[in-house]
Coordinates of C-alpha atoms and ligand atoms in Angstrom, one line a residue:
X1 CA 107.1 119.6 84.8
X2 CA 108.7 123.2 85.4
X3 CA 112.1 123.5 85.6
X4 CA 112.4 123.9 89.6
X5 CA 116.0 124.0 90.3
X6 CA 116.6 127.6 89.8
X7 CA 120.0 128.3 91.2
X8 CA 120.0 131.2 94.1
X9 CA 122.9 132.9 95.4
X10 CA 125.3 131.3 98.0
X11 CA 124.1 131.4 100.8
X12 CA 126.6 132.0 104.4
X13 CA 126.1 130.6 107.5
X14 CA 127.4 130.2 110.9
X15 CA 130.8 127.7 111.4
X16 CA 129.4 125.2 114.3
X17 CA 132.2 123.3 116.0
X18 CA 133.5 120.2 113.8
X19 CA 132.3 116.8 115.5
X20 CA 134.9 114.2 116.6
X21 CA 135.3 111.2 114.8
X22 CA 134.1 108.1 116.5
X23 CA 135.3 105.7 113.9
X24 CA 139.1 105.4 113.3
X25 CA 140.0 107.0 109.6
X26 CA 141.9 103.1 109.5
X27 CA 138.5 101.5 109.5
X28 CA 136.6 103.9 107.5
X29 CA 139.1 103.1 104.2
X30 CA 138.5 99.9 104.5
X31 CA 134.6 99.6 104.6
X32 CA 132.1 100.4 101.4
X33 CA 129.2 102.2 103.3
X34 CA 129.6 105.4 103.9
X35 CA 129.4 107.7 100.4
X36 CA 128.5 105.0 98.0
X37 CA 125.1 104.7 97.6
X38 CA 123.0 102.1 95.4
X39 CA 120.4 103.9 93.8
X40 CA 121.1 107.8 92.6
X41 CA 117.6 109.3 94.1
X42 CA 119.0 107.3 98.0
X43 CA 117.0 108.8 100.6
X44 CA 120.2 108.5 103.1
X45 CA 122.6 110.9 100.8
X46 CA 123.8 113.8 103.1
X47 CA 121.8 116.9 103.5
X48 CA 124.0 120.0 103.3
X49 CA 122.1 123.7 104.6
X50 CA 122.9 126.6 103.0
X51 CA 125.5 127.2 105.1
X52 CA 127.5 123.9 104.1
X53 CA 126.8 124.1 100.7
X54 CA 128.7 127.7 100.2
X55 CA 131.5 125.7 102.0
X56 CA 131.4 122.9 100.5
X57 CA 131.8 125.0 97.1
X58 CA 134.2 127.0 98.3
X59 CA 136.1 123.5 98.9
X60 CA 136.0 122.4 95.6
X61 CA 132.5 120.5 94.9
X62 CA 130.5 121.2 91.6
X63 CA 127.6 123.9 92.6
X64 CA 125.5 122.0 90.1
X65 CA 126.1 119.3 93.0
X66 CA 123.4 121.5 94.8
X67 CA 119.6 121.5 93.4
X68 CA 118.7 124.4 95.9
X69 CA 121.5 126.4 97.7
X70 CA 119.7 127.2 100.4
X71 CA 119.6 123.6 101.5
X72 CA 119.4 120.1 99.2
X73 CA 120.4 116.3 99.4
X74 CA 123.2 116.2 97.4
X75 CA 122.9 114.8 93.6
X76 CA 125.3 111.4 93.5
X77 CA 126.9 111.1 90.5
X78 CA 127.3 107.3 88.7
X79 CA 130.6 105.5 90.1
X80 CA 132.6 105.0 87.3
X81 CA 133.9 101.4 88.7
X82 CA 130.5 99.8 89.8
X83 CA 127.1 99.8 89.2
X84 CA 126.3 102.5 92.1
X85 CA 126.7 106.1 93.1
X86 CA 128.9 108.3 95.1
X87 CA 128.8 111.9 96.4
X88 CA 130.6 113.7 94.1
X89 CA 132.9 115.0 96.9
X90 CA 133.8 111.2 97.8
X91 CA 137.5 110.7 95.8
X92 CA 136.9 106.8 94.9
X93 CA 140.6 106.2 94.6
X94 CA 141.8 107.2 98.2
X95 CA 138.6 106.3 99.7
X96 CA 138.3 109.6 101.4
X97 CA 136.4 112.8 101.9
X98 CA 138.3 115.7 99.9
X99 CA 136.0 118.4 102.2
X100 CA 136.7 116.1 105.2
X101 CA 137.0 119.5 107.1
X102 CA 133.8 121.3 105.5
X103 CA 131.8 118.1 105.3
X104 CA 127.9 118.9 107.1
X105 CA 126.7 118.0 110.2
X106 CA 124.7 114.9 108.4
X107 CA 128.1 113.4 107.9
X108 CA 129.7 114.3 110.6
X109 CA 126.8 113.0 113.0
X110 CA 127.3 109.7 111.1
X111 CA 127.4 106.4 112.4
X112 CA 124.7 108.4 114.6
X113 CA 122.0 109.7 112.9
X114 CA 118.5 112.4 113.8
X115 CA 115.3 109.9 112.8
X116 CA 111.9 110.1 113.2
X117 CA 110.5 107.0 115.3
X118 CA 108.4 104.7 114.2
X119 CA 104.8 106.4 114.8
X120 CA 106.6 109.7 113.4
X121 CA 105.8 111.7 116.6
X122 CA 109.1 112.3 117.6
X123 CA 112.7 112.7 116.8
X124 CA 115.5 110.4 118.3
X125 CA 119.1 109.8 118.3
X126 CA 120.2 106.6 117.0
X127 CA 122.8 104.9 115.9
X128 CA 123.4 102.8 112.8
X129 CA 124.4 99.1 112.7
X130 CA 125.2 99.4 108.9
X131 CA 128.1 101.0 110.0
X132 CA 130.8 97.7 111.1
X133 CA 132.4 99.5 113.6
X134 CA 129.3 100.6 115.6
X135 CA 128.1 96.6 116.1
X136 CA 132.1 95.8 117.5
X137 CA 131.6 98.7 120.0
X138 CA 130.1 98.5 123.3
X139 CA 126.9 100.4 124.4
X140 CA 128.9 102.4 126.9
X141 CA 130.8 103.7 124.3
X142 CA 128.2 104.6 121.8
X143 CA 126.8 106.2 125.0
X144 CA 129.7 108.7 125.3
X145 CA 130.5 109.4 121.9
X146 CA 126.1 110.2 122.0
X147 CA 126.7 112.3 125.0
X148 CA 128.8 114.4 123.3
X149 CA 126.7 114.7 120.0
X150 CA 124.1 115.7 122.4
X151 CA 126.1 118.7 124.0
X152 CA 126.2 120.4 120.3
X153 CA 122.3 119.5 119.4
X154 CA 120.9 121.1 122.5
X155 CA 122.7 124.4 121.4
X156 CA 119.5 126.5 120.6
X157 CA 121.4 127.7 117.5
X158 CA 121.7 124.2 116.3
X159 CA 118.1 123.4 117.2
X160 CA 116.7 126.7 115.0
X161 CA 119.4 125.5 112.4
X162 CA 117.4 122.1 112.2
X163 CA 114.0 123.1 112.5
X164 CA 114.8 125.2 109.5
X165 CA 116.1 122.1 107.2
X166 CA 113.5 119.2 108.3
X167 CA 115.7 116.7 105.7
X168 CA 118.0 117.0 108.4
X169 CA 116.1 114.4 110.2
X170 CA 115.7 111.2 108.1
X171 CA 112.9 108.6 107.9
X172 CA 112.4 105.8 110.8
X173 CA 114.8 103.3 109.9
X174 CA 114.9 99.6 111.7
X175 CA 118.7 99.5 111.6
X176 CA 119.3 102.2 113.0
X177 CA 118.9 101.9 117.2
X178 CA 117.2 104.7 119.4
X179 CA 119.2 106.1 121.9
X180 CA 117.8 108.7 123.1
X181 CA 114.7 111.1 121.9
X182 CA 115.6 114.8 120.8
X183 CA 112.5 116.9 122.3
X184 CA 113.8 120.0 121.9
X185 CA 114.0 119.5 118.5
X186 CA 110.7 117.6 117.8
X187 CA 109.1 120.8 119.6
X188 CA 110.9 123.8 117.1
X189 CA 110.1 121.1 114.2
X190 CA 106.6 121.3 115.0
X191 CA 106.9 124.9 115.7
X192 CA 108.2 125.6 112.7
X193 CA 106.4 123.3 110.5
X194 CA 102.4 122.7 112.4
X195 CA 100.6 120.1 113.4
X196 CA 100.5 117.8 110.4
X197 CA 103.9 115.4 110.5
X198 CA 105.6 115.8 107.2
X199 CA 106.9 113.4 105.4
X200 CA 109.2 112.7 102.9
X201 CA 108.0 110.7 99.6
X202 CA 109.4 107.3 99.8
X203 CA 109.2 104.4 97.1
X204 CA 106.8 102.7 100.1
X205 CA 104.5 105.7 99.8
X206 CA 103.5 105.4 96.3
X207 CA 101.0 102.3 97.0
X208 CA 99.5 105.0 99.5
X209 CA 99.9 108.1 96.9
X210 CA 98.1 106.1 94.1
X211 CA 95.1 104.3 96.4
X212 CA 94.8 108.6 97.0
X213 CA 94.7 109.3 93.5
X214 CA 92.1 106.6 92.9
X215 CA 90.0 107.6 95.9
X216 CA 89.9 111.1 94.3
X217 CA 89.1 110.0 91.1
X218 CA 91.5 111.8 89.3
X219 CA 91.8 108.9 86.8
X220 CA 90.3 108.2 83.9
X221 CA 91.3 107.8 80.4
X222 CA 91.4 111.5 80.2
X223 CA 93.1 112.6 83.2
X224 CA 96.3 114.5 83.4
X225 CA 99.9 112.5 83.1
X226 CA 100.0 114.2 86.4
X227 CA 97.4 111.9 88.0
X228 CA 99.8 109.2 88.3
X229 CA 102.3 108.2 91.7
X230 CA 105.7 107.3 89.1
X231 CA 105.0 110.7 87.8
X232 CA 105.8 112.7 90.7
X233 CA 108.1 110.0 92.1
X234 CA 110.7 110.1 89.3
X235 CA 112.1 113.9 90.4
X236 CA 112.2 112.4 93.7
X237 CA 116.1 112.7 93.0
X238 CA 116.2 116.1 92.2
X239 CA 113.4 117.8 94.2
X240 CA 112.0 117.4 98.1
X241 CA 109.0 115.9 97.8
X242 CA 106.9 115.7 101.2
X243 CA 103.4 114.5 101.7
X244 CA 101.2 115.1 104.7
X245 CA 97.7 113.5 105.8
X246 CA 95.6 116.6 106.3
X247 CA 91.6 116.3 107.3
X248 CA 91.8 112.6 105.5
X249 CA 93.2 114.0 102.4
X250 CA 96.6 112.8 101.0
X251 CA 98.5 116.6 99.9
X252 CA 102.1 116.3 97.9
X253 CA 103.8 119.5 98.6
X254 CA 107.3 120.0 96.7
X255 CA 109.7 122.4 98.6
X256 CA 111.7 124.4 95.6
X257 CA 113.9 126.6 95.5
X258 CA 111.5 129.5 95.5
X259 CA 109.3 128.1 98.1
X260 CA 106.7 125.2 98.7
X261 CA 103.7 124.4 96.3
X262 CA 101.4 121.5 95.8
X263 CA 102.4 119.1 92.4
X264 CA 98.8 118.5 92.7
X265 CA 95.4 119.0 94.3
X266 CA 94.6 117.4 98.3
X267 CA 93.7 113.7 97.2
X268 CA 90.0 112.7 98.7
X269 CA 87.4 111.2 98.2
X270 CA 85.4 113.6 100.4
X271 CA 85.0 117.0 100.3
X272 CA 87.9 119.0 98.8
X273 CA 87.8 122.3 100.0
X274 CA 88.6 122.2 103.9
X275 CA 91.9 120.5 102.9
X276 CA 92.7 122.6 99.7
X277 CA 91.9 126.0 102.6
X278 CA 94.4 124.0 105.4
X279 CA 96.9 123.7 102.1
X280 CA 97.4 126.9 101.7
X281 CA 97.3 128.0 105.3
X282 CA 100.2 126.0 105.4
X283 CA 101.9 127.3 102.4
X284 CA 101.9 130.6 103.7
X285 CA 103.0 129.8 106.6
X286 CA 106.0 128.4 105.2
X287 CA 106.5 130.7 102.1
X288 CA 106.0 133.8 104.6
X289 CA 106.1 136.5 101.9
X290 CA 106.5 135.0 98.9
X291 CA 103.9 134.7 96.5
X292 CA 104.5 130.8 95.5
X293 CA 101.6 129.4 97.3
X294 CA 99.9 127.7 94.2
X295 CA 98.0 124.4 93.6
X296 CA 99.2 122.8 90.2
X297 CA 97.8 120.2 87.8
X298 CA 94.4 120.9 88.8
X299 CA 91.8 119.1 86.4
X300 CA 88.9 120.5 84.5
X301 CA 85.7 119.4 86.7
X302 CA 88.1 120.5 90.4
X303 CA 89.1 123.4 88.7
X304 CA 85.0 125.0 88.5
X305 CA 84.4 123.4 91.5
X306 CA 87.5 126.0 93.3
X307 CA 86.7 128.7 90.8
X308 CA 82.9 128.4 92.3
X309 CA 84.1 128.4 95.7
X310 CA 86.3 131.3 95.2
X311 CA 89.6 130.6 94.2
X312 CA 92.0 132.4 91.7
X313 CA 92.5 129.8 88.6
X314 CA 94.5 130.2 85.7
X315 CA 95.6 128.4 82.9
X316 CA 98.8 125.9 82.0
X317 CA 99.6 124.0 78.7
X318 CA 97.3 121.1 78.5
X319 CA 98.2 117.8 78.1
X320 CA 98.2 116.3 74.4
X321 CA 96.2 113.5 73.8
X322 CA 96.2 111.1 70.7
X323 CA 93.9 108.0 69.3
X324 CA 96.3 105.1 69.9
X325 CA 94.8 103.7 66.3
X326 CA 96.1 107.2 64.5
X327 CA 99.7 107.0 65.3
X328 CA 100.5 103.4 65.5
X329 CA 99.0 103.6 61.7
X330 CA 100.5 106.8 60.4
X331 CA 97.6 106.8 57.6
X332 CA 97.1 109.0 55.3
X333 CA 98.4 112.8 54.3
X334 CA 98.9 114.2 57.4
X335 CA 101.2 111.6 58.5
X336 CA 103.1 111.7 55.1
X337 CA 106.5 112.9 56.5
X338 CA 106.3 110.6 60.1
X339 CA 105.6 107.7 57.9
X340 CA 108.5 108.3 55.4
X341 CA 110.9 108.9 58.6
X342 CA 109.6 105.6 59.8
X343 CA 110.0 103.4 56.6
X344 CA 113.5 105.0 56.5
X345 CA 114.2 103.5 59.7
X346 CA 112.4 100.1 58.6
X347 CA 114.8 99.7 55.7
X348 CA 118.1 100.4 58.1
X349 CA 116.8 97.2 60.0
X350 CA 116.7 98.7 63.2
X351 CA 115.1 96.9 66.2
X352 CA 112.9 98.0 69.2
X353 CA 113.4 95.5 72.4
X354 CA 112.6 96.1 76.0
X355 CA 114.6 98.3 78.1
X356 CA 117.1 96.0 80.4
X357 CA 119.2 97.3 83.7
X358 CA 122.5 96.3 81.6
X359 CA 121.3 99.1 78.7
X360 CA 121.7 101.7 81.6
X361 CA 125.3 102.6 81.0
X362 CA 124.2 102.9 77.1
X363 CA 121.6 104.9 78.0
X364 CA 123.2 107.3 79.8
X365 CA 125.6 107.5 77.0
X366 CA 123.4 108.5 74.2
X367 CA 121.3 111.0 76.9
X368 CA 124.9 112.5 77.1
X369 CA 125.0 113.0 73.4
X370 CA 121.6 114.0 72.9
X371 CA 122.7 116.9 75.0
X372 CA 124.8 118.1 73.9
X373 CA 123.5 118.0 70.2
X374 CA 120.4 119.6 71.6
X375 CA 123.0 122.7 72.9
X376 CA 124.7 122.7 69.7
X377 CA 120.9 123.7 68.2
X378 CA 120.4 126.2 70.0
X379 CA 117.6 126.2 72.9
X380 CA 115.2 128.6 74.8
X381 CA 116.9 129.4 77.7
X382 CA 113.8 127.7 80.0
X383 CA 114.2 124.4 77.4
X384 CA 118.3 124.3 78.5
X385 CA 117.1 124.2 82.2
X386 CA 114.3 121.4 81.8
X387 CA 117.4 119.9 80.0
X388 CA 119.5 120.3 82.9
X389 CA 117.4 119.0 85.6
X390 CA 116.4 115.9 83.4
X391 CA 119.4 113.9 84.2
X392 CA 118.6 113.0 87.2
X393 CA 115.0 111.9 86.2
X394 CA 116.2 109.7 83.6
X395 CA 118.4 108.3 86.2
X396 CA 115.8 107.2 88.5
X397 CA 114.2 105.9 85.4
X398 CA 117.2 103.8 84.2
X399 CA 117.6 101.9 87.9
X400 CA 114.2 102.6 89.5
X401 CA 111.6 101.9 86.5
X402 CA 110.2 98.1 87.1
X403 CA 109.3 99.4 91.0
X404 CA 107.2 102.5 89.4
X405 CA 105.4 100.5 87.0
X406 CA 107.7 102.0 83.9
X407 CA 108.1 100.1 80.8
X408 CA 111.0 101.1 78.8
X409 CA 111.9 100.4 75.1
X410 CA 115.3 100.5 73.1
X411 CA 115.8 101.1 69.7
X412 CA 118.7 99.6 68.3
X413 CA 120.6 100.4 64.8
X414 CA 123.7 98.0 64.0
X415 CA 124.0 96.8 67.7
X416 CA 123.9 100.3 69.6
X417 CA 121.0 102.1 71.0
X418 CA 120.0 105.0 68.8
X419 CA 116.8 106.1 70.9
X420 CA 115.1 104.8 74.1
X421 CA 111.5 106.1 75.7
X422 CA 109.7 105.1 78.7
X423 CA 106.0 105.3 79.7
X424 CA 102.7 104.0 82.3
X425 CA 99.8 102.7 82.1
X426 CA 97.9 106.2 83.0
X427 CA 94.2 104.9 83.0
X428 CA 93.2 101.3 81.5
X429 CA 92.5 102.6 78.4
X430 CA 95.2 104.9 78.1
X431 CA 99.0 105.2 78.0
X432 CA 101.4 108.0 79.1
X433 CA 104.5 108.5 77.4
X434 CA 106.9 109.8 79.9
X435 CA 110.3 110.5 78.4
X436 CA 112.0 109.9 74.9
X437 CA 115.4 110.0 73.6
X438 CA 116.2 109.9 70.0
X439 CA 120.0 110.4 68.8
X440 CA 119.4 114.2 66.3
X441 CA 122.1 112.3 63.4
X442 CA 120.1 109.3 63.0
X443 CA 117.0 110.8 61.5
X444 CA 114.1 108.9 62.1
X445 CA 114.3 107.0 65.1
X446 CA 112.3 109.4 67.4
X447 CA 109.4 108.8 65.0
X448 CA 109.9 104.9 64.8
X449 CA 109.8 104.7 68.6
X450 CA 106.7 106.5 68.7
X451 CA 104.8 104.6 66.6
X452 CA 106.4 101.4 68.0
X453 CA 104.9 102.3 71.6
X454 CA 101.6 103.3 70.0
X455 CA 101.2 100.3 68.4
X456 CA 102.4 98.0 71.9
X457 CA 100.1 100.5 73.7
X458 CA 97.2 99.7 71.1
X459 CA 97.8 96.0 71.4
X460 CA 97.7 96.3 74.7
X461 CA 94.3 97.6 75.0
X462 CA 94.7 101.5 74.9
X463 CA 92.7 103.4 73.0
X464 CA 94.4 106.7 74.0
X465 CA 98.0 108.0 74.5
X466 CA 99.4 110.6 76.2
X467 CA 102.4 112.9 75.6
X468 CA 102.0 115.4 78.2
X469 CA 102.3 119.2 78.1
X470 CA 104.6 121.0 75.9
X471 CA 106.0 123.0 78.5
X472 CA 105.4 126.2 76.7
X473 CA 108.0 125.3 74.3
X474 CA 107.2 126.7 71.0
X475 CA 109.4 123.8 69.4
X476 CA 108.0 121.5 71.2
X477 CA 104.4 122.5 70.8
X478 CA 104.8 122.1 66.7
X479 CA 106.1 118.5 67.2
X480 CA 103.5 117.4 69.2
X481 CA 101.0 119.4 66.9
X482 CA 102.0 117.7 63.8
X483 CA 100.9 114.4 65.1
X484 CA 97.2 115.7 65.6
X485 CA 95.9 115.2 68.8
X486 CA 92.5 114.3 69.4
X487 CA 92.3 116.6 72.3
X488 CA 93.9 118.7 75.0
X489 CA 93.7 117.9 78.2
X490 CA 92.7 120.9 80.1
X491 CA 95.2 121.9 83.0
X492 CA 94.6 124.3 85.6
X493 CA 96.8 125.9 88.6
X494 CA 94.8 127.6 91.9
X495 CA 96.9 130.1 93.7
X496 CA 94.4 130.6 96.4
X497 CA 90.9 132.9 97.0
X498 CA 91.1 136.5 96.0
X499 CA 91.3 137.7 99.7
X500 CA 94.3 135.7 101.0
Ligands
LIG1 S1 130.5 115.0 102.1 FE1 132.3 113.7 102.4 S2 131.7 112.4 104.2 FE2 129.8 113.3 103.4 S3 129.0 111.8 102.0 FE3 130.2 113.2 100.8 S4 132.3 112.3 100.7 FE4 131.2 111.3 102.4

């Protein structure tokens, strides 16, 4: 995966009127909702626009808080008492906001919230009985408070200020109770956006995203680590990932920094090309001018098929893939210095167990140190990016990986975890290895793990393992080299017919 959280410059924005608060400070201090959050990739952390992001930097929060300036949910960052997350602008001691003043609309809207309904056709108002004050109040309250929310979202400004960030209005939600629909602002969504309702990938949508990927027949013991629902879903934290149903076909579109692009080709098992032409209609109505309209991961046999039909392809860095048998055996003298690193390890006595939820705050502990001893070497600029942004995949890793079908291993030297690596059954007969962390002083380890998983993977009944792509990175490419893949998986991107 690129590294898609290029930072852009601040960006300024109008100063709407502050909100009132409906629910006494008193009562807020008290309660656990509001900022806390369970999991670190929470669909309900608050959306901040452009606007409210150069303000809420200017008051003090982290930029790197921020994946795209010009409008992101905000990253959470681990609570150092309990087992959840915060927003990083949430001071834990006092219970309070410290950009109470600057805080976005999302919060300030809060216990009332924008939602989609139920058959995603329209927009409401609602309120949300997780908050403890809203189920003591009385409907004719609500109603007031509502009224006066209203007045400021029916301020055309406000509406074009919404249409522009669609997170602004979250999923449907059962708990939270529909007061009122918000036309106005359904109409300048769909203005703004077309026909197809967009929607933003959930945990429920990967049953729906991997039928898709099936139906397309994408898999296969060769595909791409691409073709694979956990695979997209773990940068769910960092990135906007949408899907829409267009002409039958399932199309993932990721809205970056630099504009909107598809992670992977319309999912179908009819014909391909009227959705892959509606895709980048779309696209270019939303990118307007810039030239980030592309279709990525695009497999070999798809990728003649558009080339035939008249689409631009070019190249990316295939995936690697190995023989299972080869690397869980290390045999012979091309995997002389792997299998010296591994006997090394042998002798130390170190063990490989499953990954558990309780080795998460041990996990994030060595990923720390890995860090920085991977700064301390020296890395390509792009490589210190893809470094950056992985945080918050491994996160959603750590507390998310038994729901997307991860299995995680530990290596542990003299009690303490010295590497860890997580991976997914890709295709029956083959297994993807997703992410690996090895600690750089303990030499080794990385090596061990490998072959540990290859050898699981093996006994397992897959013949083939995959590392994925090297990501251009020329150190990188040698390591994944010297364990001699059996092939490379050819990857393609489309960025749309000559004439468009
Ligand atoms: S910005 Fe303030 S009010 Fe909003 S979630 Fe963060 S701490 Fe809470």
């Amino acid at each position: 995966m690129a590294a898609l959280t290029a930072k852009t410059a601040p960006v300024s924005g109008t100063v709407r009127p502050v909100l009132p608060q409906l629910v006494p400070g008193s009562t807020c201090v008290r309660c656990d909702v509001c900022c806390r959050f369970p999991d670190v990739d929470s669909a309900l952390r608050p959306y901040f626009t452009g606007g409210e992001i150069a303000r809420a930097v200017a008051g003090g929060v982290d930029e790197r808080a921020f994946p795209d300036r010009g409008g992101s949910q905000i990253m959470l960052v681990p609570d150092q008492q309990g087992e959840g997350f915060h927003c990083p602008a949430f001071d834990s001691r006092t219970s309070t906001c410290r950009i109470y003043e600057r805080r976005p609309l999302d919060c300030q809207l809060y216990p009332l919230a924008m939602m989609w309904n139920a058959a995603h056709d329209r927009v409401v108002l609602g309120w949300d009985v997780k908050c403890p004050f809203m189920r003591e109040q009385q409907a004719d309250s609500i109603r007031g408070h509502a009224d006066r929310v209203l007045e400021l979202l029916r301020r055309p400004e406000v509406i074009g200020e919404i249409a522009e960030h669609p997170r602004l209005i979250g999923r449907f939600q059962e708990d939270v109770v529909a007061l009122t629909p918000l036309t106005d602002i359904t109409a300048a969504l769909t203005d703004r956006w077309g026909p197809y309702p967009l929607r933003r990938l959930s945990l429920e949508d990967l049953p729906r995203l991997t039928a898709a990927l099936d139906r397309a027949g994408l898999g296969g013991e060769r595909s791409l680590a691409a073709c694979s629902a956990a695979y997209h879903y773990v940068w769910n934290g960092l990135l906007a990932y949408w899907w829409a149903d267009i002409q039958g076909a399932v199309c993932l579109f990721i809205q970056s920094p630099d504009g909107w692009f598809m992670p992977l080709p319309p999912l179908t098992g009819g014909g391909v090309e009227g959705p892959v032409a509606e895709a980048f209609a779309l696209m270019r109505r939303w990118n307007g001018e810039r030239p980030v309209s592309r279709i990525e991961n695009v497999p070999a046999p798809l990728a003649d098929r558009l080339a035939a039909a008249g689409y631009r392809m070019t190249s990316k860095e295939p995936d690697y893939l190995y023989r299972a048998a080869d690397v869980a055996a290390l045999a012979g003298d091309r995997y002389k210095s792997q299998r010296a690193l591994c006997n090394r390890v042998e002798r130390s006595g170190a063990v490989v167990e499953p990954y558990r939820p309780a080795d998460r705050a041990e996990c994030r502990a060595l990923f720390g140190e890995w860090r920085r001893q991977k700064h301390a070497e020296g890395l390509e600029a792009f490589a210190a990016l893809l470094l950056e942004d992985a945080i918050s995949v491994h996160e959603v890793v750590w507390s998310r990986g038994s729901e997307l079908g991860l299995a995680g291993s530990v290596l542990r030297l003299d009690g303490r975890i010295r590497a860890y690596t997580f991976g997914y059954r890709l295709a029956p007969r083959t297994w993807c290895v997703l992410l690996e962390v090895a600690d750089r002083t303990t030499p080794g380890s990385a090596q061990f793990l490998f072959r540990h998983t290859c050898r699981t993977a093996l006994n397992g009944g897959a013949e083939f393992i995959n590392t994925m792509d090297d990501s251009g990175l020329s150190g990188l490419r040698l390591s994944k080299q010297a364990y001699h893949p059996s092939m490379l998986i050819h990857n393609a991107i489309c960025t749309g017919t000559a004439c468009a």
